[in-house]
Tab-separated table of C-alpha atoms in Angstrom:
chain	number	residue	atom	x	y	z
S	1	UNK	CA	68.628	146.326	-109.395
S	2	UNK	CA	65.741	143.893	-109.098
S	3	UNK	CA	62.673	145.153	-107.259
S	4	UNK	CA	61.824	143.630	-103.890
S	5	UNK	CA	59.084	141.031	-104.026
S	6	UNK	CA	58.131	141.593	-100.385
S	7	UNK	CA	58.852	137.954	-99.544
S	8	UNK	CA	60.106	136.921	-96.123
S	9	UNK	CA	62.669	134.139	-96.426
S	10	UNK	CA	63.260	132.089	-93.308
S	11	UNK	CA	66.579	131.098	-91.746
S	12	UNK	CA	66.823	128.551	-88.959
S	13	UNK	CA	69.135	129.708	-86.191
S	14	UNK	CA	69.976	126.277	-84.807
S	15	UNK	CA	70.970	124.478	-88.004
S	16	UNK	CA	71.515	120.794	-87.316
S	17	UNK	CA	74.335	118.693	-88.687
S	18	UNK	CA	74.391	117.190	-92.149
S	19	UNK	CA	71.267	115.087	-92.688
S	20	UNK	CA	69.924	114.021	-96.207
S	21	UNK	CA	66.176	113.281	-99.296
S	22	UNK	CA	64.349	112.410	-102.878
S	23	UNK	CA	64.315	110.691	-106.265
S	24	UNK	CA	65.980	111.667	-109.488
S	25	UNK	CA	67.250	108.251	-110.421
S	26	UNK	CA	67.475	104.692	-109.201
S	27	UNK	CA	70.264	103.418	-106.949
S	28	UNK	CA	72.825	101.388	-108.816
S	29	UNK	CA	73.621	97.814	-107.987
S	30	UNK	CA	77.154	98.138	-106.622
S	31	UNK	CA	78.024	94.632	-107.631
S	32	UNK	CA	77.371	95.559	-111.262
S	33	UNK	CA	79.469	98.707	-111.187
S	34	UNK	CA	82.891	97.140	-110.908
S	35	UNK	CA	85.280	98.294	-113.584
S	36	UNK	CA	88.920	99.239	-114.075
S	37	UNK	CA	90.319	100.887	-110.959
S	38	UNK	CA	87.341	99.950	-108.815
S	39	UNK	CA	87.160	97.550	-105.928
S	40	UNK	CA	84.509	95.668	-104.051
S	41	UNK	CA	83.718	97.138	-100.677
S	42	UNK	CA	85.096	95.333	-97.662
S	43	UNK	CA	82.495	94.898	-94.933
S	44	UNK	CA	84.725	96.279	-92.157
S	45	UNK	CA	85.696	99.436	-94.067
S	46	UNK	CA	83.180	102.289	-93.701
S	47	UNK	CA	82.285	104.270	-96.790
S	48	UNK	CA	83.206	107.979	-96.781
S	49	UNK	CA	79.501	108.750	-96.280
S	50	UNK	CA	79.583	106.619	-93.132
S	51	UNK	CA	83.000	107.840	-91.976
S	52	UNK	CA	81.976	111.495	-92.159
S	53	UNK	CA	78.479	110.658	-90.832
S	54	UNK	CA	76.725	112.188	-93.818
S	55	UNK	CA	73.129	111.581	-94.835
S	56	UNK	CA	73.426	113.819	-97.876
S	57	UNK	CA	75.957	115.679	-99.996
S	58	UNK	CA	75.932	119.342	-100.924
S	59	UNK	CA	76.141	120.111	-104.641
S	60	UNK	CA	79.025	122.431	-103.771
S	61	UNK	CA	80.913	119.445	-102.297
S	62	UNK	CA	80.619	117.680	-105.626
S	63	UNK	CA	81.710	120.719	-107.629
S	64	UNK	CA	84.744	121.065	-105.330
S	65	UNK	CA	85.408	117.395	-105.979
S	66	UNK	CA	85.607	118.181	-109.690
S	67	UNK	CA	88.432	120.644	-108.967
S	68	UNK	CA	90.475	118.213	-106.867
S	69	UNK	CA	88.923	115.248	-105.117
S	70	UNK	CA	91.833	114.779	-102.732
S	71	UNK	CA	91.608	118.420	-101.649
S	72	UNK	CA	87.893	118.031	-100.968
S	73	UNK	CA	88.612	114.994	-98.766
S	74	UNK	CA	91.243	116.878	-96.774
S	75	UNK	CA	88.723	119.686	-96.181
S	76	UNK	CA	86.392	117.116	-94.619
S	77	UNK	CA	89.133	115.478	-92.568
S	78	UNK	CA	90.915	118.686	-91.522
S	79	UNK	CA	88.307	121.469	-91.417
S	80	UNK	CA	90.545	123.845	-89.430
S	81	UNK	CA	93.454	123.608	-91.856
S	82	UNK	CA	92.228	126.308	-94.254
S	83	UNK	CA	94.404	129.416	-94.618
S	84	UNK	CA	93.199	132.687	-93.103
S	85	UNK	CA	93.411	134.378	-96.512
S	86	UNK	CA	91.221	131.788	-98.214
S	87	UNK	CA	88.689	131.897	-95.382
S	88	UNK	CA	88.495	135.686	-95.754
S	89	UNK	CA	87.791	135.350	-99.483
S	90	UNK	CA	84.966	132.896	-98.782
S	91	UNK	CA	83.498	135.177	-96.101
S	92	UNK	CA	83.565	138.130	-98.496
S	93	UNK	CA	81.769	136.081	-101.147
S	94	UNK	CA	79.116	134.989	-98.635
S	95	UNK	CA	78.519	138.614	-97.611
S	96	UNK	CA	77.983	139.647	-101.235
S	97	UNK	CA	75.486	136.830	-101.759
S	98	UNK	CA	73.613	137.807	-98.599
S	99	UNK	CA	73.405	141.444	-99.746
S	100	UNK	CA	71.978	140.338	-103.111
S	101	UNK	CA	69.416	138.167	-101.383
S	102	UNK	CA	68.284	141.092	-99.242
S	103	UNK	CA	67.514	143.048	-102.414
S	104	UNK	CA	64.552	140.703	-102.963
S	105	UNK	CA	63.719	139.105	-99.630
S	106	UNK	CA	63.488	140.006	-95.980
S	107	UNK	CA	65.279	137.468	-93.784
S	108	UNK	CA	63.456	136.129	-90.727
S	109	UNK	CA	65.278	134.019	-88.115
S	110	UNK	CA	63.357	131.037	-86.758
S	111	UNK	CA	64.424	128.976	-83.769
S	112	UNK	CA	64.633	125.266	-84.591
S	113	UNK	CA	65.317	122.381	-82.233
S	114	UNK	CA	64.688	119.302	-84.409
S	115	UNK	CA	65.773	118.189	-87.843
S	116	UNK	CA	62.099	118.278	-88.841
S	117	UNK	CA	61.987	122.003	-87.975
S	118	UNK	CA	65.191	122.580	-89.931
S	119	UNK	CA	63.698	120.970	-93.020
S	120	UNK	CA	60.403	122.767	-92.400
S	121	UNK	CA	62.251	126.076	-92.860
S	122	UNK	CA	63.470	124.914	-96.282
S	123	UNK	CA	59.961	123.798	-97.243
S	124	UNK	CA	58.409	127.097	-96.128
S	125	UNK	CA	60.895	128.949	-98.318
S	126	UNK	CA	59.901	126.808	-101.294
S	127	UNK	CA	56.203	127.444	-100.628
S	128	UNK	CA	56.766	131.195	-100.401
S	129	UNK	CA	58.836	131.378	-103.601
S	130	UNK	CA	56.805	129.157	-105.939
S	131	UNK	CA	53.983	131.734	-106.401
S	132	UNK	CA	56.524	134.472	-107.216
S	133	UNK	CA	58.083	132.269	-109.870
S	134	UNK	CA	54.635	131.341	-111.221
S	135	UNK	CA	53.849	135.042	-111.599
S	136	UNK	CA	56.998	135.653	-113.635
S	137	UNK	CA	59.042	137.163	-110.807
S	138	UNK	CA	62.625	136.700	-109.664
S	139	UNK	CA	63.649	134.591	-106.651
S	140	UNK	CA	66.973	133.991	-104.953
S	141	UNK	CA	68.344	131.249	-102.701
S	142	UNK	CA	65.884	128.562	-103.802
S	143	UNK	CA	66.452	125.215	-101.982
S	144	UNK	CA	66.742	122.099	-104.155
S	145	UNK	CA	67.108	118.458	-103.165
S	146	UNK	CA	66.826	115.028	-104.695
S	147	UNK	CA	68.315	111.554	-104.974
S	148	UNK	CA	70.683	110.482	-107.716
S	149	UNK	CA	72.299	107.046	-107.829
S	150	UNK	CA	71.052	106.332	-104.309
S	151	UNK	CA	72.741	109.406	-102.765
S	152	UNK	CA	70.744	112.394	-101.565
S	153	UNK	CA	71.902	115.777	-102.867
S	154	UNK	CA	71.072	119.218	-101.488
S	155	UNK	CA	71.793	122.673	-102.866
S	156	UNK	CA	70.687	126.294	-103.082
S	157	UNK	CA	70.173	128.028	-106.427
S	158	UNK	CA	71.431	131.623	-106.427
S	159	UNK	CA	68.727	133.068	-108.671
S	160	UNK	CA	65.877	132.064	-110.960
S	161	UNK	CA	64.243	134.539	-113.351
S	162	UNK	CA	62.649	134.701	-116.767
S	163	UNK	CA	64.467	136.058	-119.814
S	164	UNK	CA	62.947	138.456	-122.337
S	165	UNK	CA	62.011	135.357	-124.364
S	166	UNK	CA	60.058	133.940	-121.424
S	167	UNK	CA	62.585	131.203	-120.681
S	168	UNK	CA	63.352	130.224	-117.089
S	169	UNK	CA	67.001	131.038	-116.434
S	170	UNK	CA	69.271	130.008	-113.584
S	171	UNK	CA	71.881	132.652	-112.723
S	172	UNK	CA	74.829	131.741	-110.507
S	173	UNK	CA	77.078	134.490	-109.123
S	174	UNK	CA	80.751	133.708	-108.548
S	175	UNK	CA	82.870	136.339	-106.831
S	176	UNK	CA	86.618	136.556	-107.400
S	177	UNK	CA	89.426	138.109	-105.402
S	178	UNK	CA	91.406	139.003	-108.528
S	179	UNK	CA	89.849	141.210	-111.243
S	180	UNK	CA	90.044	138.648	-114.026
S	181	UNK	CA	88.007	135.779	-115.406
S	182	UNK	CA	88.848	132.290	-114.084
S	183	UNK	CA	90.842	129.669	-115.917
S	184	UNK	CA	89.083	126.921	-117.848
S	185	UNK	CA	89.441	124.415	-114.993
S	186	UNK	CA	87.546	126.743	-112.647
S	187	UNK	CA	84.871	127.367	-115.264
S	188	UNK	CA	84.430	123.617	-115.724
S	189	UNK	CA	83.855	123.217	-111.966
S	190	UNK	CA	81.196	125.948	-112.053
S	191	UNK	CA	79.499	124.508	-115.153
S	192	UNK	CA	79.139	121.176	-113.403
S	193	UNK	CA	77.578	122.865	-110.374
S	194	UNK	CA	74.868	124.752	-112.285
S	195	UNK	CA	74.143	121.750	-114.505
S	196	UNK	CA	73.564	119.618	-111.426
S	197	UNK	CA	71.250	122.285	-110.005
S	198	UNK	CA	69.224	122.112	-113.206
S	199	UNK	CA	68.942	118.314	-113.018
S	200	UNK	CA	67.638	118.470	-109.444
S	201	UNK	CA	65.271	121.425	-109.949
S	202	UNK	CA	63.804	119.901	-113.112
S	203	UNK	CA	63.142	116.640	-111.254
S	204	UNK	CA	61.390	118.538	-108.443
S	205	UNK	CA	58.951	120.369	-110.739
S	206	UNK	CA	58.376	117.216	-112.812
S	207	UNK	CA	57.222	115.257	-109.758
S	208	UNK	CA	60.224	112.912	-109.750
S	209	UNK	CA	61.206	113.907	-106.209
S	210	UNK	CA	58.991	112.274	-103.591
S	211	UNK	CA	58.262	113.078	-99.967
S	212	UNK	CA	58.759	109.404	-99.080
S	213	UNK	CA	62.321	109.525	-100.361
S	214	UNK	CA	63.049	112.694	-98.370
S	215	UNK	CA	61.691	111.100	-95.194
S	216	UNK	CA	63.671	107.899	-95.801
S	217	UNK	CA	67.052	109.499	-96.486
S	218	UNK	CA	66.809	112.163	-93.806
S	219	UNK	CA	65.296	109.840	-91.156
S	220	UNK	CA	62.452	112.301	-90.573
S	221	UNK	CA	59.260	111.774	-88.558
S	222	UNK	CA	56.233	113.158	-90.450
S	223	UNK	CA	53.993	112.833	-87.372
S	224	UNK	CA	56.201	115.147	-85.283
S	225	UNK	CA	54.606	118.481	-84.383
S	226	UNK	CA	56.407	121.552	-85.685
S	227	UNK	CA	57.961	123.974	-83.209
S	228	UNK	CA	55.921	126.968	-82.089
S	229	UNK	CA	57.958	129.495	-84.059
S	230	UNK	CA	57.785	127.380	-87.212
S	231	UNK	CA	53.984	127.022	-86.887
S	232	UNK	CA	53.625	130.755	-86.210
S	233	UNK	CA	55.588	131.797	-89.295
S	234	UNK	CA	53.750	129.209	-91.393
S	235	UNK	CA	50.433	130.772	-90.354
S	236	UNK	CA	51.738	134.239	-91.221
S	237	UNK	CA	52.434	132.906	-94.707
S	238	UNK	CA	48.906	131.529	-94.972
S	239	UNK	CA	49.866	127.902	-94.368
S	240	UNK	CA	47.887	126.176	-91.612
S	241	UNK	CA	50.005	123.169	-90.689
S	242	UNK	CA	50.741	121.508	-87.369
S	243	UNK	CA	52.913	118.485	-88.110
S	244	UNK	CA	55.941	118.112	-90.337
S	245	UNK	CA	53.923	115.680	-92.457
S	246	UNK	CA	51.259	118.353	-93.067
S	247	UNK	CA	53.886	120.773	-94.363
S	248	UNK	CA	55.588	118.063	-96.383
S	249	UNK	CA	52.343	117.135	-98.141
S	250	UNK	CA	51.503	120.777	-98.832
S	251	UNK	CA	54.948	121.507	-100.312
S	252	UNK	CA	54.999	118.563	-102.687
S	253	UNK	CA	51.411	119.247	-103.717
S	254	UNK	CA	52.382	122.854	-104.477
S	255	UNK	CA	55.338	121.741	-106.608
S	256	UNK	CA	53.219	119.168	-108.472
S	257	UNK	CA	50.402	121.603	-109.258
S	258	UNK	CA	52.562	124.653	-109.904
S	259	UNK	CA	53.126	123.981	-113.624
S	260	UNK	CA	56.563	125.532	-113.247
S	261	UNK	CA	58.745	124.948	-116.316
S	262	UNK	CA	62.109	123.217	-116.295
S	263	UNK	CA	65.163	125.455	-116.451
S	264	UNK	CA	65.872	126.516	-120.037
S	265	UNK	CA	69.048	128.533	-119.624
S	266	UNK	CA	72.121	128.443	-117.370
S	267	UNK	CA	74.251	131.529	-116.757
S	268	UNK	CA	77.312	132.091	-114.563
S	269	UNK	CA	78.273	135.657	-113.692
S	270	UNK	CA	81.790	136.444	-112.440
S	271	UNK	CA	82.252	139.524	-110.281
S	272	UNK	CA	85.259	141.194	-108.623
S	273	UNK	CA	84.799	141.124	-104.836
S	274	UNK	CA	86.496	144.408	-103.982
S	275	UNK	CA	84.908	146.634	-106.643
S	276	UNK	CA	81.730	144.629	-107.340
S	277	UNK	CA	82.597	144.991	-111.033
S	278	UNK	CA	81.170	142.378	-113.404
S	279	UNK	CA	84.085	140.550	-115.044
S	280	UNK	CA	82.151	138.461	-117.513
S	281	UNK	CA	79.338	136.013	-118.154
S	282	UNK	CA	79.454	132.348	-119.108
S	283	UNK	CA	76.451	130.683	-120.749
S	284	UNK	CA	76.325	126.957	-120.047
S	285	UNK	CA	74.862	124.165	-122.149
S	286	UNK	CA	73.755	121.323	-119.895
S	287	UNK	CA	74.745	117.955	-121.373
S	288	UNK	CA	72.858	115.718	-118.997
S	289	UNK	CA	74.555	112.454	-119.960
S	290	UNK	CA	78.022	113.918	-119.365
S	291	UNK	CA	76.882	115.467	-116.092
S	292	UNK	CA	75.467	112.167	-114.850
S	293	UNK	CA	78.535	110.212	-115.958
S	294	UNK	CA	80.785	112.612	-114.063
S	295	UNK	CA	78.494	112.474	-111.043
S	296	UNK	CA	78.554	108.670	-111.004
S	297	UNK	CA	82.352	108.774	-110.936
S	298	UNK	CA	82.364	111.161	-107.971
S	299	UNK	CA	79.746	109.135	-106.095
S	300	UNK	CA	81.876	106.008	-106.479
S	301	UNK	CA	84.236	107.602	-103.955
S	302	UNK	CA	81.440	108.481	-101.511
S	303	UNK	CA	79.904	104.996	-101.680
S	304	UNK	CA	83.250	103.300	-101.073
S	305	UNK	CA	83.886	101.863	-104.545
S	306	UNK	CA	87.254	103.567	-104.943
S	307	UNK	CA	89.866	105.671	-103.135
S	308	UNK	CA	90.085	109.463	-103.568
S	309	UNK	CA	92.110	110.760	-106.494
S	310	UNK	CA	94.265	113.851	-106.844
S	311	UNK	CA	94.861	115.902	-109.973
S	312	UNK	CA	96.553	114.661	-113.123
S	313	UNK	CA	100.117	115.755	-113.866
S	314	UNK	CA	98.865	118.301	-116.406
S	315	UNK	CA	96.848	119.992	-113.647
S	316	UNK	CA	99.582	119.867	-110.992
S	317	UNK	CA	99.603	123.694	-111.065
S	318	UNK	CA	96.544	123.541	-108.802
S	319	UNK	CA	98.788	122.260	-105.998
S	320	UNK	CA	100.562	125.644	-105.804
S	321	UNK	CA	97.395	127.234	-104.377
S	322	UNK	CA	96.303	124.317	-102.197
S	323	UNK	CA	96.350	124.544	-98.385
S	324	UNK	CA	97.097	120.820	-98.138
S	325	UNK	CA	100.007	120.532	-100.594
S	326	UNK	CA	102.576	119.899	-97.840
S	327	UNK	CA	100.684	116.890	-96.456
S	328	UNK	CA	99.075	115.560	-99.639
S	329	UNK	CA	99.654	111.815	-99.961
S	330	UNK	CA	98.572	111.823	-103.600
S	331	UNK	CA	101.151	114.503	-104.445
S	332	UNK	CA	103.933	112.862	-102.458
S	333	UNK	CA	103.227	109.297	-103.521
S	334	UNK	CA	101.849	109.860	-106.992
S	335	UNK	CA	98.848	107.644	-106.357
S	336	UNK	CA	95.892	106.786	-104.138
S	337	UNK	CA	96.023	106.031	-100.434
S	338	UNK	CA	95.805	102.430	-99.354
S	339	UNK	CA	92.910	101.049	-97.357
S	340	UNK	CA	95.060	100.855	-94.235
S	341	UNK	CA	95.933	104.538	-94.603
S	342	UNK	CA	92.237	105.296	-94.952
S	343	UNK	CA	91.604	103.510	-91.665
S	344	UNK	CA	94.357	105.493	-89.934
S	345	UNK	CA	92.780	108.746	-91.117
S	346	UNK	CA	89.609	107.810	-89.266
S	347	UNK	CA	91.387	106.932	-86.034
S	348	UNK	CA	93.555	110.056	-85.892
S	349	UNK	CA	90.817	112.633	-86.517
């Protein structure tokens, strides 16, 4: 078991809704992205980002999209439709992750009342973990964020540590209900997730993520004073800041001057939930071009360039374990929904 670093990791107890931040790449010109199967956006049709009122996407949303895009959309449209059994599996996995985090960090709850306070909690966690990583230690639950193709992405890395060769390694834990390794399709989903984490983290430590981009995407007010609890915990950590802008500047300065390396190695560990037995390990080679190409395809849905897609016929076996199989339009019709159907989905939510 890893030794405790003595860090206190903060959790906001009034998490606000999905907001969004940064700069890994340049937004594409939508007019230049038309290709087979794509359409020009109609002005009166909201994009999925607009329809679901999202300022950012979670990396886990995108990895779920790689499993079945239509399923991911139904989860957004019908959040209460999930089976009790599947919800229990997710809760068990979350509990295991929380227990692992407590091995290294104490958790401190902070009251937040603004989106600036909510983001301040993330920034304080980054500031508290960077020195540990600089000193060669292990950290867990490291927040990452950045912009790719004009869309802001947010995620949390399970663990970062150094190998015996001195390489920075990302370790992602996946818990499983059944005591066996996942099928290739599940592994591919997980590989995409950790590869995307690497792309975002690397951009953060290379100075490619900017505070201006975070403020722009998340609609934040740098001049806003931080809440009393946030300021108090910042002072306890040795950070004397009053406004969100002060903390923002300090965080990005810390990342820029940290000399942290990019991630060298990606590892996925699969564990059995009930027995906590390690089932196996998957080492991942990040092929950035393939990752970005796949990401662009997924973002075309979110930016309204195409309709959601279900699985191919060869992967129809996934439908047997899907909560939405009985109502799935892709499965029943063998193709994408029409624009008029998309409009009806918005009205009937």
